Short mmCIF file of C-alpha atoms and ligand atoms in Angstrom, two decimals:
data_model
loop_
_atom_site.label_atom_id
_atom_site.label_comp_id
_atom_site.label_asym_id
_atom_site.label_seq_id
_atom_site.Cartn_x
_atom_site.Cartn_y
_atom_site.Cartn_z
CA MET M 1 0.05 0.09 0.05
CA ILE M 2 1.38 3.55 -0.68
CA GLN M 3 1.34 5.12 2.19
CA LYS M 4 3.78 8.17 1.22
CA ILE M 5 4.55 10.18 -1.96
CA LEU M 6 6.85 11.69 -3.62
CA ILE M 7 5.58 14.75 -5.67
CA ALA M 8 8.66 15.68 -8.16
CA ASN M 9 6.79 18.99 -9.57
CA ARG M 10 5.87 22.18 -8.71
CA GLY M 11 2.78 24.71 -9.46
CA GLU M 12 -0.17 24.13 -9.39
CA ILE M 13 -0.23 20.34 -10.19
CA ALA M 14 2.44 19.76 -7.15
CA LEU M 15 -0.44 21.00 -5.08
CA ARG M 16 -3.50 19.13 -6.99
CA ILE M 17 -1.48 16.07 -6.09
CA VAL M 18 -1.13 17.30 -2.29
CA ARG M 19 -4.95 17.54 -2.34
CA ALA M 20 -5.39 14.02 -3.70
CA CYS M 21 -3.45 12.55 -1.10
CA ARG M 22 -4.70 14.06 1.58
CA GLU M 23 -8.27 13.20 0.82
CA LEU M 24 -6.77 9.61 -0.22
CA GLY M 25 -4.85 9.89 3.37
CA ILE M 26 -1.48 9.47 2.02
CA LYS M 27 1.51 11.38 3.27
CA THR M 28 3.64 13.94 0.78
CA LEU M 29 6.83 15.07 0.75
CA ALA M 30 7.38 18.03 -1.65
CA VAL M 31 10.71 18.87 -3.35
CA TYR M 32 11.36 22.24 -4.43
CA SER M 33 14.00 24.31 -5.89
CA GLU M 34 15.69 27.36 -3.86
CA ALA M 35 13.04 30.22 -6.28
CA ASP M 36 10.14 27.66 -4.97
CA VAL M 37 10.61 28.46 -1.09
CA GLN M 38 7.56 30.24 -0.76
CA SER M 39 5.41 28.03 -2.69
CA LEU M 40 1.97 27.07 -1.66
CA HIS M 41 2.94 23.04 -2.35
CA VAL M 42 5.69 23.49 0.10
CA GLN M 43 3.70 24.79 2.28
CA LEU M 44 0.80 22.20 2.27
CA ALA M 45 2.70 19.08 1.64
CA ASP M 46 3.82 16.90 5.05
CA GLU M 47 7.37 17.02 4.34
CA ALA M 48 9.72 19.23 2.32
CA ILE M 49 13.22 19.04 1.05
CA CYS M 50 14.92 21.90 -1.05
CA ILE M 51 16.60 20.28 -3.59
CA GLY M 52 18.87 22.08 -5.59
CA GLY M 53 19.15 25.68 -7.61
CA PRO M 54 16.32 27.35 -9.13
CA ARG M 55 17.22 26.07 -12.67
CA SER M 56 15.15 23.04 -13.66
CA SER M 57 18.79 21.27 -14.42
CA ASP M 58 19.76 21.57 -10.93
CA SER M 59 16.74 20.39 -9.59
CA TYR M 60 13.94 19.36 -10.92
CA LEU M 61 15.37 17.47 -13.41
CA ARG M 62 18.29 16.24 -10.93
CA THR M 63 17.02 12.59 -10.67
CA ASP M 64 19.66 11.75 -7.95
CA ARG M 65 18.62 14.18 -6.28
CA ILE M 66 15.01 13.54 -6.26
CA ILE M 67 15.85 9.68 -5.42
CA SER M 68 17.77 10.66 -2.45
CA ALA M 69 14.66 12.71 -1.13
CA ALA M 70 12.86 9.61 -1.89
CA GLU M 71 15.02 7.41 -0.23
CA ILE M 72 15.70 9.84 2.54
CA ALA M 73 12.29 10.29 3.27
CA ASP M 74 11.19 6.59 3.09
CA VAL M 75 8.34 7.35 0.44
CA ASP M 76 6.71 4.38 -1.62
CA ALA M 77 5.71 5.95 -4.52
CA ILE M 78 6.91 9.58 -6.90
CA HIS M 79 4.41 11.38 -8.49
CA PRO M 80 5.54 13.26 -11.64
CA GLY M 81 3.23 15.28 -12.37
CA TYR M 82 3.26 16.83 -16.04
CA GLY M 83 6.72 18.64 -17.85
CA PHE M 84 9.59 17.74 -16.02
CA LEU M 85 10.18 13.85 -15.49
CA SER M 86 7.49 12.67 -16.49
CA GLU M 87 7.56 11.48 -19.66
CA ASN M 88 11.35 10.42 -18.82
CA ALA M 89 12.06 6.77 -19.35
CA LYS M 90 15.26 6.79 -17.45
CA PHE M 91 13.43 7.98 -14.24
CA ALA M 92 10.90 5.64 -14.25
CA GLU M 93 13.13 2.68 -14.55
CA GLN M 94 15.14 4.42 -11.74
CA CYS M 95 12.51 4.16 -9.83
CA GLU M 96 11.21 1.17 -10.79
CA SER M 97 14.76 -0.51 -9.66
CA CYS M 98 14.66 1.67 -6.74
CA ASN M 99 11.89 -0.51 -5.47
CA ILE M 100 9.78 3.01 -5.72
CA LYS M 101 6.26 3.49 -7.15
CA PHE M 102 6.32 5.54 -10.51
CA ILE M 103 3.00 7.05 -10.73
CA GLY M 104 2.11 5.97 -14.76
CA PRO M 105 2.59 3.57 -17.26
CA LYS M 106 6.18 1.35 -17.25
CA SER M 107 9.35 2.77 -18.55
CA LYS M 108 9.36 0.38 -21.75
CA THR M 109 5.83 1.99 -22.44
CA ILE M 110 6.70 5.49 -21.60
CA SER M 111 10.40 5.06 -24.37
CA MET M 112 7.95 3.50 -27.08
CA MET M 113 5.50 5.72 -27.15
CA GLY M 114 7.93 8.89 -27.00
CA ASP M 115 9.13 7.98 -29.90
CA LYS M 116 6.16 9.32 -32.14
CA ALA M 117 7.42 7.65 -35.07
CA VAL M 118 7.66 4.30 -33.15
CA ALA M 119 4.03 5.51 -31.45
CA LYS M 120 2.49 5.82 -34.60
CA SER M 121 3.50 2.86 -36.41
CA THR M 122 2.46 0.90 -32.73
CA VAL M 123 -0.64 1.79 -33.31
CA LEU M 124 -0.93 1.70 -37.00
CA LYS M 125 -0.67 -2.03 -36.77
CA ALA M 126 -3.56 -2.23 -34.06
CA GLY M 127 -5.63 -0.33 -37.21
CA VAL M 128 -5.38 3.29 -36.02
CA PRO M 129 -5.70 6.11 -38.45
CA THR M 130 -2.72 7.60 -38.45
CA VAL M 131 -1.85 11.15 -40.56
CA PRO M 132 0.06 10.17 -43.76
CA GLY M 133 3.57 10.16 -43.87
CA SER M 134 6.80 8.99 -43.42
CA ASP M 135 8.08 5.37 -42.39
CA GLY M 136 9.52 6.35 -39.10
CA PRO M 137 12.41 9.03 -39.05
CA VAL M 138 13.95 10.01 -42.20
CA ALA M 139 17.78 9.44 -43.34
CA SER M 140 18.19 12.50 -45.40
CA GLU M 141 17.15 15.69 -46.78
CA THR M 142 17.00 14.01 -49.76
CA GLU M 143 14.79 11.01 -48.78
CA ALA M 144 12.55 13.89 -47.20
CA VAL M 145 12.05 15.89 -49.74
CA LYS M 146 11.13 12.64 -52.30
CA ILE M 147 8.45 12.04 -49.15
CA ALA M 148 6.90 15.43 -48.91
CA ARG M 149 6.68 15.05 -53.05
CA LYS M 150 5.24 11.51 -52.81
CA ILE M 151 2.31 12.67 -50.00
CA GLY M 152 1.77 16.37 -51.55
CA TYR M 153 2.53 19.89 -50.51
CA PRO M 154 1.88 21.03 -47.61
CA VAL M 155 3.85 19.09 -45.02
CA ILE M 156 5.06 19.13 -41.32
CA ILE M 157 8.26 18.40 -40.39
CA LYS M 158 8.34 16.76 -36.42
CA ALA M 159 10.73 16.15 -33.80
CA VAL M 160 10.12 11.90 -33.23
CA ALA M 161 11.24 13.50 -29.22
CA GLY M 162 8.94 16.16 -29.46
CA GLY M 163 6.73 18.28 -27.31
CA GLY M 164 5.47 21.16 -26.42
CA GLY M 165 5.35 22.17 -29.74
CA ARG M 166 8.75 22.50 -30.30
CA GLY M 167 10.78 20.77 -33.43
CA MET M 168 7.72 21.70 -35.59
CA ARG M 169 7.72 23.53 -39.15
CA ILE M 170 5.58 23.34 -41.70
CA ALA M 171 6.90 23.53 -45.54
CA HIS M 172 4.42 24.26 -48.93
CA ASN M 173 6.98 23.52 -51.40
CA ASP M 174 10.43 22.02 -52.26
CA VAL M 175 11.85 25.35 -52.02
CA SER M 176 11.06 26.09 -48.24
CA PHE M 177 11.61 22.19 -47.32
CA GLY M 178 15.27 22.74 -47.62
CA LYS M 179 15.10 25.12 -45.08
CA GLU M 180 12.27 24.21 -42.59
CA TYR M 181 13.70 20.52 -42.31
CA HIS M 182 16.76 22.08 -41.03
CA SER M 183 15.28 24.36 -38.31
CA ALA M 184 12.89 21.49 -37.48
CA ARG M 185 16.29 19.09 -36.87
CA ASN M 186 18.32 22.08 -35.29
CA GLU M 187 15.78 22.98 -32.94
CA ALA M 188 14.46 19.16 -31.65
CA GLU M 189 18.48 18.67 -31.18
CA LYS M 190 18.65 21.68 -29.06
CA ALA M 191 15.65 21.24 -27.57
CA PHE M 192 15.65 17.28 -27.33
CA GLY M 193 18.89 16.30 -27.97
CA ASN M 194 17.69 14.06 -31.00
CA GLY M 195 17.67 15.74 -33.95
CA ASP M 196 15.68 13.43 -35.41
CA VAL M 197 12.87 14.29 -37.51
CA TYR M 198 9.46 13.16 -39.90
CA ILE M 199 7.07 14.22 -42.25
CA GLU M 200 3.26 14.21 -42.00
CA LYS M 201 0.73 15.54 -44.27
CA TYR M 202 -0.25 18.82 -42.88
CA ILE M 203 -3.83 19.06 -42.94
CA ALA M 204 -5.77 21.71 -42.75
CA ASN M 205 -7.20 23.38 -39.81
CA PRO M 206 -8.30 20.46 -38.10
CA ARG M 207 -9.52 20.19 -34.64
CA HIS M 208 -7.47 18.66 -31.67
CA ILE M 209 -9.14 15.81 -29.87
CA GLU M 210 -8.07 14.03 -27.52
CA PHE M 211 -9.18 10.85 -25.31
CA GLN M 212 -8.66 10.96 -21.88
CA ILE M 213 -7.59 7.13 -20.96
CA LEU M 214 -7.43 5.25 -17.46
CA ALA M 215 -5.86 1.36 -17.60
CA ASP M 216 -5.36 -0.83 -14.79
CA SER M 217 -3.30 -3.26 -14.28
CA HIS M 218 -5.66 -5.58 -14.45
CA GLY M 219 -6.24 -5.58 -17.95
CA LYS M 220 -9.33 -2.70 -18.37
CA THR M 221 -8.88 -0.20 -20.57
CA LEU M 222 -11.46 2.60 -20.66
CA HIS M 223 -11.90 6.13 -21.93
CA LEU M 224 -12.82 8.88 -20.57
CA GLY M 225 -14.29 10.94 -23.35
CA GLU M 226 -12.28 12.96 -25.36
CA ARG M 227 -10.93 16.95 -24.61
CA ASP M 228 -11.62 19.64 -27.76
CA CYS M 229 -8.10 21.57 -27.72
CA SER M 230 -8.32 23.71 -30.47
CA VAL M 231 -7.45 26.62 -29.43
CA GLN M 232 -4.10 26.79 -29.70
CA ARG M 233 -1.42 29.64 -30.16
CA ARG M 234 2.53 28.46 -31.69
CA HIS M 235 0.83 24.67 -31.21
CA GLN M 236 0.33 25.35 -27.92
CA LYS M 237 -3.04 24.66 -25.98
CA LEU M 238 -5.14 27.64 -24.68
CA VAL M 239 -8.42 26.92 -23.80
CA GLU M 240 -9.58 23.09 -23.59
CA GLU M 241 -13.57 21.80 -23.09
CA SER M 242 -15.06 18.82 -23.16
CA PRO M 243 -17.48 17.68 -24.67
CA SER M 244 -16.30 18.87 -28.23
CA PRO M 245 -18.97 20.92 -29.55
CA PHE M 246 -17.82 19.24 -33.35
CA LEU M 247 -18.35 15.26 -32.69
CA THR M 248 -21.45 13.55 -32.94
CA PRO M 249 -22.25 10.98 -30.70
CA ASP M 250 -21.57 8.21 -33.57
CA LEU M 251 -17.80 9.75 -34.12
CA ARG M 252 -17.18 9.54 -30.26
CA LYS M 253 -18.08 6.20 -29.82
CA LYS M 254 -15.73 5.34 -33.06
CA MET M 255 -13.22 7.66 -31.94
CA GLY M 256 -13.76 6.40 -28.12
CA LYS M 257 -12.79 2.98 -29.49
CA ALA M 258 -9.67 3.86 -31.42
CA ALA M 259 -8.13 5.33 -28.68
CA ILE M 260 -9.00 1.80 -26.30
CA ARG M 261 -7.47 0.24 -29.48
CA ALA M 262 -4.24 2.30 -29.28
CA ALA M 263 -3.79 2.36 -25.88
CA THR M 264 -3.98 -1.36 -25.45
CA ALA M 265 -1.43 -1.67 -28.56
CA ALA M 266 0.92 -0.06 -25.93
CA GLY M 267 0.10 -2.46 -22.71
CA TYR M 268 -0.62 0.83 -21.66
CA GLU M 269 -1.36 1.50 -17.39
CA ASN M 270 -2.52 4.10 -15.33
CA ALA M 271 -3.66 7.43 -16.93
CA GLY M 272 -2.74 8.87 -20.14
CA THR M 273 -4.10 10.51 -23.59
CA ILE M 274 -4.33 9.41 -27.46
CA GLU M 275 -4.31 12.17 -28.90
CA PHE M 276 -6.21 12.52 -32.49
CA LEU M 277 -6.49 15.34 -35.56
CA VAL M 278 -9.75 15.35 -36.79
CA ASP M 279 -10.73 17.10 -40.50
CA SER M 280 -13.58 19.21 -41.63
CA LYS M 281 -15.06 16.11 -42.54
CA GLY M 282 -14.79 14.17 -39.63
CA LYS M 283 -11.99 12.09 -40.57
CA PHE M 284 -9.81 11.34 -37.48
CA TYR M 285 -5.82 10.58 -37.34
CA PHE M 286 -4.03 9.18 -34.24
CA ILE M 287 -0.87 11.79 -33.51
CA GLU M 288 0.51 11.27 -30.62
CA MET M 289 -0.03 9.51 -27.14
CA ASN M 290 1.08 11.26 -23.77
CA THR M 291 2.28 8.75 -21.09
CA ARG M 292 1.10 11.37 -18.38
CA ILE M 293 -1.38 13.16 -16.37
CA GLN M 294 -2.07 16.42 -18.81
CA VAL M 295 -2.38 19.94 -17.74
CA GLU M 296 -6.21 19.75 -18.83
CA HIS M 297 -7.21 17.14 -17.29
CA PRO M 298 -9.54 18.96 -14.47
CA VAL M 299 -12.19 19.31 -17.80
CA THR M 300 -12.63 15.18 -17.76
CA GLU M 301 -12.74 15.42 -13.86
CA GLU M 302 -15.68 17.95 -14.17
CA VAL M 303 -17.56 16.31 -17.16
CA THR M 304 -17.31 12.96 -15.93
CA GLY M 305 -17.02 13.41 -12.07
CA VAL M 306 -13.71 11.11 -11.84
CA ASP M 307 -11.14 12.54 -10.00
CA LEU M 308 -8.10 11.29 -12.46
CA ILE M 309 -5.20 11.73 -9.54
CA LYS M 310 -6.92 9.91 -7.05
CA GLU M 311 -7.62 6.89 -9.79
CA GLN M 312 -3.79 7.26 -11.02
CA ILE M 313 -2.71 6.27 -7.45
CA ARG M 314 -5.01 3.79 -6.99
CA ILE M 315 -3.66 2.10 -10.37
CA ALA M 316 -0.20 2.65 -9.03
CA ASN M 317 -1.41 0.76 -5.59
CA GLY M 318 -2.41 -2.47 -7.95
CA GLU M 319 -6.29 -1.53 -7.23
CA LYS M 320 -8.82 -2.07 -9.75
CA LEU M 321 -10.75 0.06 -11.82
CA ASP M 322 -14.13 -0.23 -9.92
CA PHE M 323 -16.44 1.08 -12.85
CA ASP M 324 -17.10 0.34 -16.56
CA GLN M 325 -17.14 2.08 -19.75
CA SER M 326 -21.21 1.80 -19.46
CA ASP M 327 -20.91 3.62 -15.93
CA ILE M 328 -19.04 6.74 -17.62
CA LYS M 329 -21.28 9.02 -18.09
CA PHE M 330 -20.47 12.98 -19.96
CA LYS M 331 -22.97 14.98 -17.00
CA ARG M 332 -21.80 18.58 -18.18
CA HIS M 333 -19.86 20.66 -20.30
CA ALA M 334 -16.23 21.93 -18.78
CA ILE M 335 -13.76 24.65 -20.34
CA GLU M 336 -10.39 25.53 -18.96
CA CYS M 337 -8.76 28.60 -19.79
CA ARG M 338 -4.91 28.58 -19.05
CA ILE M 339 -4.19 31.75 -17.35
CA ASN M 340 -0.52 32.74 -18.39
CA ALA M 341 1.90 35.53 -16.54
CA GLU M 342 2.08 36.55 -20.06
CA ASP M 343 1.25 40.24 -22.02
CA PRO M 344 -1.02 39.02 -24.78
CA ALA M 345 -0.81 42.92 -26.10
CA ARG M 346 2.56 42.27 -26.65
CA ASN M 347 3.10 39.44 -28.44
CA PHE M 348 2.76 36.92 -25.48
CA ILE M 349 6.07 37.48 -23.60
CA PRO M 350 6.20 36.65 -20.25
CA SER M 351 5.11 39.35 -17.78
CA PRO M 352 7.09 37.48 -14.42
CA GLY M 353 7.02 39.56 -10.74
CA THR M 354 5.20 39.89 -8.01
CA ILE M 355 2.01 39.57 -7.98
CA GLY M 356 -0.23 42.41 -5.98
CA LEU M 357 -3.75 41.27 -4.96
CA TYR M 358 -4.86 38.52 -6.07
CA TYR M 359 -8.55 37.14 -6.28
CA ALA M 360 -10.02 34.15 -7.65
CA PRO M 361 -13.51 33.68 -8.58
CA GLY M 362 -15.93 31.46 -7.21
CA GLY M 363 -19.21 30.50 -7.22
CA HIS M 364 -21.51 27.81 -8.50
CA GLY M 365 -19.59 25.72 -11.32
CA VAL M 366 -15.90 27.14 -11.00
CA ARG M 367 -12.96 25.52 -10.21
CA VAL M 368 -9.97 27.44 -10.14
CA ASP M 369 -6.58 24.98 -10.08
CA SER M 370 -3.81 27.56 -9.30
CA HIS M 371 -0.65 28.39 -6.77
CA ALA M 372 -0.74 32.25 -6.92
CA TYR M 373 -1.87 34.36 -4.28
CA SER M 374 -1.70 37.66 -2.77
CA GLY M 375 2.42 38.65 -2.25
CA TYR M 376 3.43 35.45 -4.49
CA GLN M 377 7.24 36.04 -6.34
CA ILE M 378 6.69 34.41 -10.17
CA PRO M 379 9.72 33.11 -10.83
CA THR M 380 11.56 33.25 -13.88
CA HIS M 381 12.83 30.15 -14.00
CA TYR M 382 9.95 28.08 -15.06
CA ASP M 383 6.81 28.04 -17.61
CA SER M 384 4.53 30.72 -17.45
CA MET M 385 1.06 29.04 -16.22
CA ILE M 386 -0.08 30.63 -13.05
CA GLY M 387 -3.42 28.53 -12.88
CA LYS M 388 -6.26 27.20 -14.98
CA LEU M 389 -9.88 27.95 -14.50
CA ILE M 390 -12.20 25.61 -15.28
CA CYS M 391 -16.22 26.23 -15.71
CA TYR M 392 -18.90 23.64 -16.12
CA GLY M 393 -22.55 23.54 -16.26
CA ARG M 394 -25.31 21.52 -17.47
CA ASP M 395 -24.82 22.98 -21.35
CA ARG M 396 -22.07 24.50 -23.24
CA LYS M 397 -24.04 28.05 -23.11
CA THR M 398 -23.76 27.80 -19.38
CA ALA M 399 -20.28 27.05 -19.09
CA LEU M 400 -19.05 30.00 -21.56
CA GLU M 401 -21.55 32.64 -19.47
CA ARG M 402 -20.09 31.10 -16.53
CA SER M 403 -16.60 31.37 -17.73
CA TYR M 404 -16.81 34.66 -18.95
CA ARG M 405 -18.65 35.79 -15.28
CA ALA M 406 -15.54 34.13 -13.46
CA LEU M 407 -12.94 35.86 -15.49
CA SER M 408 -14.65 39.09 -15.16
CA GLU M 409 -14.10 37.99 -11.18
CA TYR M 410 -11.12 37.35 -11.58
CA ILE M 411 -8.24 39.76 -9.94
CA ILE M 412 -4.45 39.59 -10.42
CA ARG M 413 -2.89 42.84 -9.69
CA GLY M 414 1.15 44.08 -10.71
CA ILE M 415 1.08 41.70 -13.44
CA LYS M 416 0.12 40.90 -17.19
CA THR M 417 -2.05 37.81 -17.51
CA THR M 418 -3.97 36.35 -20.30
CA ILE M 419 -7.38 36.80 -18.92
CA PRO M 420 -8.26 39.59 -21.34
CA LEU M 421 -7.78 37.83 -24.15
CA HIS M 422 -9.84 34.83 -23.06
CA LYS M 423 -12.96 37.09 -22.22
CA ALA M 424 -12.18 38.01 -25.67
CA ILE M 425 -12.05 34.69 -26.94
CA MET M 426 -14.99 33.39 -24.31
CA SER M 427 -17.09 36.32 -26.38
CA ASP M 428 -16.22 35.86 -29.59
CA PRO M 429 -18.98 34.44 -32.17
CA VAL M 430 -16.81 32.09 -33.71
CA PHE M 431 -15.81 30.27 -30.74
CA ILE M 432 -19.70 30.52 -29.18
CA GLU M 433 -20.56 28.81 -32.32
CA GLY M 434 -18.25 26.17 -31.62
CA LYS M 435 -16.48 26.63 -35.14
CA ALA M 436 -13.23 27.12 -33.67
CA THR M 437 -10.34 24.85 -35.27
CA THR M 438 -6.26 25.14 -34.83
CA GLY M 439 -6.56 27.89 -37.17
CA TYR M 440 -8.54 30.08 -35.08
CA MET M 441 -5.94 31.71 -32.88
CA GLU M 442 -4.07 33.38 -35.89
CA GLU M 443 -7.08 34.46 -37.39
CA PHE M 444 -9.04 35.55 -34.22
CA MET M 445 -5.67 37.57 -33.58
CA ASN M 446 -5.59 39.47 -36.93
CA ARG M 447 -9.47 40.12 -36.41
CA MET M 448 -8.22 42.03 -32.89
CA PRO M 449 -7.31 45.65 -32.78
P1 ADP R 1 3.70 18.37 -29.23
O1 ADP R 1 4.07 16.77 -28.90
O2 ADP R 1 4.46 19.14 -29.45
O3 ADP R 1 2.68 18.89 -28.56
P2 ADP R 1 1.34 16.88 -31.19
O4 ADP R 1 2.21 16.13 -32.63
O5 ADP R 1 1.00 16.77 -30.27
O6 ADP R 1 2.92 18.34 -30.83
O7 ADP R 1 1.34 18.15 -32.17
C1 ADP R 1 0.81 19.45 -31.50
C2 ADP R 1 -0.33 20.38 -32.70
O8 ADP R 1 0.56 20.82 -33.48
C3 ADP R 1 -1.28 19.61 -32.71
O9 ADP R 1 -2.41 19.95 -31.51
C4 ADP R 1 -2.09 20.95 -34.20
O10 ADP R 1 -2.25 21.78 -34.02
C5 ADP R 1 -0.60 20.33 -34.63
N1 ADP R 1 -0.10 19.25 -35.78
C6 ADP R 1 0.52 18.32 -35.77
N2 ADP R 1 0.68 17.62 -36.54
C7 ADP R 1 0.23 18.24 -37.89
C8 ADP R 1 -0.30 17.85 -38.82
N3 ADP R 1 -0.30 16.65 -39.68
N4 ADP R 1 -0.77 18.56 -39.30
C9 ADP R 1 -1.65 19.63 -38.79
N5 ADP R 1 -1.36 20.10 -37.83
C10 ADP R 1 -0.59 19.33 -37.54
#
């Protein structure tokens, strides 16, 4: 039985995990960097250990120090959250060899699905449609051009180790291909230490629709419906919602089944996400699997009533999922806005600093997952997300109106945030009509005065 968990993360997700553990009666150990001494998760966890300097490479990515902290504090399991070490197969393997449960899938599943080209071929064999493209990574520019011509422009060049929208470039013809190919490779090499890329057909204005998976260690794999994450800037999600205004019950059923087939083909265990692109005709294509809990998981929680973090811990504990696919009902509509410390009026430049006054919205159907508070100093070393606002209600109209109302109540003084942008999106006719595709944000920003 898991009795104490080390949380190998920071910010809102660390706090989210502390909260789940409290309710399960599990003790928590926070590890933190020198920049996060004042962080809420450090104050709310049962124990805390400083593991190094402000830079992630000196703290949150130091597997040796994290494992030592786990041993000193005698924890049974490590929850990696998202980002940092959450999809690091070597770290999961180290945990396994130290007899500490890594709350996530097996290390070999992480490495298999972490290589996007391998992931594609694995699910394709299981009959899940993938975006047409190269068969694995391309060996040279000459081979890559040949493939691009064969599938037809435009194409997208993607890093096999990619994540966070990095290492991705679009090419419209032979002339631009060479340049984009080399920049994708360089960016991938810098970001992931692996410059391998593969080629895919570039789907025009698709929707990004992903399915939440839960799989226990006894062979039961379920899906908890979809999240529509089409509102993106530079391939990074800004707004997520469930159910998708685009999916028909029939398409949801087909995609849900395909998602379960993909997870099963990967031998998946714990919580994970199968990501698809869907074109305007409703044709869907697998793009990748995320082998961790995602930022946008609360959307699914508010629609289904399932606490995904608790389920992750129960699964890691060897317990069986105590519900079936037919028990999962999509009872509500939920929308999440990512609140980033960025200035949307100035090309989203980061806006770190000290929050003067912080007042979070509340009331019926409003959930705020945030580590921010009045007087909180946002460190410059990490990503700019300072919170998530999740609003839900009986239908999409209610969730939209509630989101706008809650955003109007939110007070964060002293820094710039994406709140004004979210208010504009929530009151934009194109978004309200449910017509946003991945091309939406660019078109919306061009329309803005
Ligand atoms: P990452 O792992 O970096 O997030 P993904 O493969 O999940 O990369 O893709 C991120 C986003 O990039 C997608 O949601 C979509 O907007 C865009 N994208 C990826 N592949 C394609 C494609 N073949 N055609 C069109 N857009 C794509």
